[in-house]
Coordinates of C-alpha atoms and ligand atoms in Angstrom, one line a residue:
X1 CA -21.8 4.9 6.0
X2 CA -18.3 3.4 5.4
X3 CA -15.2 4.7 7.1
X4 CA -12.1 4.8 5.0
X5 CA -8.4 5.0 6.1
X6 CA -5.6 5.8 3.6
X7 CA -2.1 4.6 4.3
X8 CA 0.4 6.9 2.6
X9 CA 4.1 6.4 2.4
X10 CA 7.1 5.6 0.2
X11 CA 7.8 2.1 -1.1
X12 CA 8.9 0.1 1.8
X13 CA 7.5 2.4 4.4
X14 CA 5.4 -0.5 5.8
X15 CA 2.0 0.3 4.3
X16 CA 1.2 -3.4 3.6
X17 CA 2.5 -4.6 6.9
X18 CA 0.4 -2.1 8.9
X19 CA -2.7 -2.4 6.7
X20 CA -2.9 -6.1 7.6
X21 CA -2.8 -5.3 11.3
X22 CA -5.3 -2.3 11.0
X23 CA -7.6 -4.5 9.0
X24 CA -7.7 -7.1 11.8
X25 CA -8.1 -4.5 14.5
X26 CA -10.6 -2.2 12.9
X27 CA -12.5 -5.0 11.1
X28 CA -12.2 -3.4 7.7
X29 CA -10.9 -5.0 4.5
X30 CA -7.3 -4.3 3.3
X31 CA -7.4 -3.0 -0.3
X32 CA -3.9 -2.8 -1.9
X33 CA -3.7 -1.5 -5.4
X34 CA -0.3 -3.2 -5.9
X35 CA -1.7 -6.5 -4.6
X36 CA -4.7 -6.3 -7.0
X37 CA -2.4 -5.6 -10.0
X38 CA -0.2 -8.6 -8.9
X39 CA -3.3 -10.8 -8.7
X40 CA -4.2 -9.7 -12.3
X41 CA -0.7 -10.5 -13.4
X42 CA -0.8 -13.9 -11.9
X43 CA -4.0 -14.6 -13.8
X44 CA -2.5 -13.1 -16.9
X45 CA -5.5 -10.8 -17.5
X46 CA -5.3 -7.9 -19.9
X47 CA -5.1 -5.4 -17.0
X48 CA -2.3 -7.5 -15.4
X49 CA -0.2 -7.5 -18.6
X50 CA -0.7 -3.8 -19.0
X51 CA 0.2 -3.1 -15.3
X52 CA 3.3 -5.2 -15.6
X53 CA 4.9 -3.0 -18.2
X54 CA 4.7 -0.1 -15.7
X55 CA 5.5 -2.0 -12.5
X56 CA 8.6 -3.6 -13.9
X57 CA 10.0 -0.2 -14.5
X58 CA 8.9 1.2 -11.2
X59 CA 6.5 3.6 -12.8
X60 CA 2.9 4.2 -11.9
X61 CA 0.1 2.4 -13.8
X62 CA -2.0 5.1 -15.6
X63 CA -4.6 6.9 -13.4
X64 CA -7.7 5.9 -15.5
X65 CA -7.3 2.2 -15.3
X66 CA -6.1 2.3 -11.6
X67 CA -9.1 4.4 -10.6
X68 CA -11.6 2.2 -12.4
X69 CA -10.1 -0.9 -10.8
X70 CA -10.3 0.5 -7.3
X71 CA -13.8 1.8 -7.6
X72 CA -14.9 -1.6 -8.8
X73 CA -13.3 -3.1 -5.7
X74 CA -14.8 -0.6 -3.3
X75 CA -18.3 -1.4 -4.6
X76 CA -18.0 -5.0 -3.4
X77 CA -20.2 -5.8 -0.3
X78 CA -17.2 -6.3 2.0
X79 CA -16.4 -2.6 1.7
X80 CA -19.8 -1.5 2.9
X81 CA -18.4 -0.4 6.3
X82 CA -15.2 1.1 4.8
X83 CA -11.7 -0.1 4.0
X84 CA -8.0 0.4 4.6
X85 CA -6.5 1.7 1.4
X86 CA -2.8 0.8 0.9
X87 CA -1.1 2.4 -2.1
X88 CA -4.1 4.3 -3.4
X89 CA -4.4 7.1 -4.1
X90 CA -1.0 7.8 -5.4
X91 CA -1.5 11.0 -7.4
X92 CA -3.5 14.1 -6.8
X93 CA -5.8 13.1 -9.7
X94 CA -6.4 9.7 -8.0
X95 CA -7.1 11.5 -4.8
X96 CA -9.7 13.8 -6.5
X97 CA -11.4 10.8 -8.0
X98 CA -11.5 9.0 -4.6
X99 CA -13.0 12.0 -2.9
X100 CA -15.7 12.3 -5.6
X101 CA -16.4 8.6 -5.4
X102 CA -16.7 8.7 -1.6
X103 CA -19.1 11.5 -1.8
X104 CA -21.3 9.5 -4.2
X105 CA -21.3 6.3 -1.9
X106 CA -21.6 8.4 1.3
X107 CA -18.3 7.1 2.5
X108 CA -16.2 9.1 5.1
X109 CA -12.5 9.5 4.9
X110 CA -11.6 9.0 8.5
X111 CA -7.9 9.6 8.3
X112 CA -4.9 9.7 6.0
X113 CA -1.9 8.2 7.9
X114 CA 1.5 9.2 6.5
X115 CA 4.0 6.6 7.5
X116 CA 7.3 8.6 7.5
X117 CA 10.5 6.7 7.0
X118 CA 14.0 8.0 6.0
X119 CA 15.3 6.9 2.5
X120 CA 18.2 4.7 3.7
X121 CA 15.8 2.6 5.8
X122 CA 13.5 2.1 2.8
X123 CA 16.2 0.5 0.7
X124 CA 17.2 -1.8 3.5
X125 CA 13.6 -2.9 4.0
X126 CA 12.9 -3.6 0.4
X127 CA 16.1 -5.5 -0.2
X128 CA 15.3 -7.8 2.8
X129 CA 11.6 -8.3 2.0
X130 CA 10.3 -11.7 1.1
X131 CA 6.7 -12.2 0.0
X132 CA 4.3 -15.2 -0.1
X133 CA 3.2 -15.5 -3.8
X134 CA 0.1 -17.4 -2.6
X135 CA -1.4 -15.2 0.2
X136 CA 0.7 -12.0 -0.3
X137 CA 2.0 -12.0 3.4
X138 CA 5.1 -9.9 3.7
X139 CA 8.2 -10.8 5.7
X140 CA 11.6 -9.3 6.3
X141 CA 14.7 -11.4 6.5
X142 CA 15.8 -9.8 9.8
X143 CA 12.9 -7.6 11.1
X144 CA 10.0 -9.9 10.6
X145 CA 11.3 -13.4 9.6
X146 CA 9.0 -16.4 9.0
X147 CA 9.2 -19.3 11.5
X148 CA 11.0 -21.4 8.9
X149 CA 13.4 -19.7 6.5
X150 CA 11.9 -19.2 3.0
X151 CA 8.5 -20.7 4.0
X152 CA 5.2 -18.8 4.6
X153 CA 3.9 -19.3 8.2
X154 CA 0.3 -19.2 7.0
X155 CA 0.2 -21.6 4.0
X156 CA 3.6 -23.2 3.6
X157 CA 4.3 -21.7 0.2
X158 CA 7.9 -20.9 -0.8
X159 CA 8.6 -17.2 -0.4
X160 CA 9.9 -15.1 -3.2
X161 CA 11.4 -11.6 -3.8
X162 CA 9.2 -9.1 -5.7
X163 CA 10.7 -8.5 -9.2
X164 CA 10.3 -4.7 -8.6
X165 CA 12.6 -4.9 -5.5
X166 CA 15.7 -5.1 -7.6
X167 CA 18.0 -2.2 -6.7
X168 CA 17.6 -0.2 -9.9
X169 CA 13.8 -0.5 -9.8
X170 CA 13.7 0.4 -6.1
X171 CA 15.6 3.6 -6.9
X172 CA 13.1 4.5 -9.6
X173 CA 10.1 3.7 -7.4
X174 CA 11.4 6.0 -4.7
X175 CA 12.0 8.8 -7.3
X176 CA 8.5 8.3 -8.7
X177 CA 7.1 8.5 -5.1
X178 CA 8.8 11.9 -4.5
X179 CA 7.6 13.3 -7.9
X180 CA 4.1 12.0 -8.1
X181 CA 2.9 10.8 -4.7
X182 CA 4.5 13.0 -2.0
X183 CA 2.4 16.1 -3.1
X184 CA -0.5 14.2 -1.5
X185 CA 1.0 15.0 1.9
X186 CA 0.2 18.6 1.4
X187 CA -3.1 17.8 -0.4
X188 CA -4.4 16.0 2.7
X189 CA -2.8 18.4 5.2
X190 CA -4.9 21.1 3.6
X191 CA -8.1 19.0 4.1
X192 CA -7.0 18.5 7.8
X193 CA -7.1 14.8 7.3
X194 CA -3.4 14.0 7.6
X195 CA -1.8 12.4 10.6
X196 CA 1.9 11.5 10.6
X197 CA 3.4 8.5 12.3
X198 CA 7.1 7.7 12.8
X199 CA 7.6 4.7 10.5
X200 CA 11.2 4.2 11.4
X201 CA 10.3 2.5 14.7
X202 CA 9.6 -1.2 15.1
X203 CA 6.5 -2.8 13.5
X204 CA 4.5 -3.0 16.8
X205 CA 5.3 0.6 17.7
X206 CA 4.1 1.8 14.3
X207 CA 0.9 -0.2 14.7
X208 CA 0.3 1.3 18.2
X209 CA 0.7 4.9 16.8
X210 CA -1.7 4.2 14.0
X211 CA -4.3 2.6 16.2
X212 CA -4.2 5.4 18.7
X213 CA -4.7 8.0 15.8
X214 CA -7.5 5.9 14.3
X215 CA -9.3 5.7 17.6
X216 CA -8.7 9.3 18.2
X217 CA -6.8 8.8 21.5
Ligands
AP5_301 P1 2.9 -1.4 -4.2 O1 2.7 -2.8 -4.1 O2 1.9 -0.5 -3.6 O3 4.3 -1.0 -3.7 P2 4.9 0.3 -3.0 O4 4.1 1.4 -2.8 O5 6.2 0.5 -3.7 O6 5.1 -0.2 -1.6 P3 5.6 -1.5 -1.1 O7 4.6 -2.6 -1.2 O8 7.0 -1.8 -1.7 O9 6.0 -1.2 0.4 P4 5.1 -1.1 1.7 O10 5.0 0.3 2.2 O11 3.8 -1.9 1.5 O12 6.0 -1.9 2.7 P5 5.9 -3.3 3.4 O13 4.8 -3.4 4.4 O14 5.9 -4.4 2.3 O15 2.9 -0.9 -5.8 C1 3.7 -1.6 -6.7 C2 3.6 -1.1 -8.1 O16 2.2 -1.2 -8.5 C3 3.9 0.4 -8.2 O17 5.3 0.7 -8.4 C4 3.0 0.8 -9.4 O18 3.7 0.4 -10.6 C5 1.8 0.0 -9.2 N1 0.7 0.7 -8.4 C6 0.3 0.3 -7.2 N2 -0.7 1.2 -6.8 C7 -0.8 2.1 -7.8 C8 -1.6 3.3 -7.9 N3 -2.4 3.7 -7.0 N4 -1.4 4.1 -9.1 C9 -0.6 3.7 -10.0 N5 0.2 2.6 -10.0 C10 0.1 1.8 -8.8 O19 7.3 -3.4 4.2 C11 8.5 -3.4 3.4 C12 9.5 -4.4 4.2 O20 9.9 -3.8 5.4 C13 9.0 -5.7 4.6 O21 10.0 -6.7 4.5 C14 8.5 -5.6 6.0 O22 8.5 -6.8 6.7 C15 9.5 -4.6 6.5 N6 8.9 -3.7 7.5 C16 7.7 -3.0 7.5 N7 7.6 -2.2 8.5 C17 8.7 -2.3 9.3 C18 9.2 -1.7 10.5 N8 8.4 -0.8 11.2 N9 10.4 -2.0 11.0 C19 11.2 -2.9 10.3 N10 10.8 -3.5 9.1 C20 9.6 -3.2 8.6
MG302 MG1 2.9 -3.0 -0.1

């Protein structure tokens, strides 16, 4: 039976950064809905083109296509023992669909970690973020810089800034988070699955909090 962990938090809270670390520590794959959409976009698939029209405006991609895409991904053999979910679910409708799906595949939702970060920090993190277009690794110009400026440590690609990290789009993404995603905090609280970590601390401190919650210590 697979064990699933959800990372919940605003844009820039550090979901992707922490998911990579939890994935390595817990031996579970990192499944990021945003990364899968960006992969589709790179390959210019129909889903990628559709997603882009929403992502460019900082809006959510419609629930039905997002849910189908994630279910398909979670049925791959590497998710047999569970997964770290980053950016999904993002609406109560997606959460309902995930819980139904987990019931069918006999998966267990181990914890939903809410990475709490104040708004002014989010903006600073997103404006300083640089991403590897090849492997998706995320850096920050001052908090988590690559060894050589502008170059990915892992594969030597030239780093870029995500198009949805432009200031106007960031503002909209944060507003959309408050309207559509933050109700999930209460949703999972009611199910006694929510744990909260202080995401304003340094990257290592946040990882430590998450690992101790995941290991129940
Ligand atoms: P997605 O890619 O999921 O973006 P997001 O939720 O806006 O979150 P981010 O990736 O921007 O932030 P993060 O929390 O991962 O932070 P990170 O670790 O990079 O979604 C993009 C779009 O896709 C959505 O707008 C939507 O259109 C669509 N989409 C995706 N999922 C969807 C869904 N389920 N339904 C519908 N639509 C969906 O960190 C940010 C920066 O801060 C980095 O530079 C990092 O180095 C730095 N940093 C991280 N932690 C710390 C720390 N503790 N201290 C200092 N710096 C830190
Ligand atoms: Mg991310």
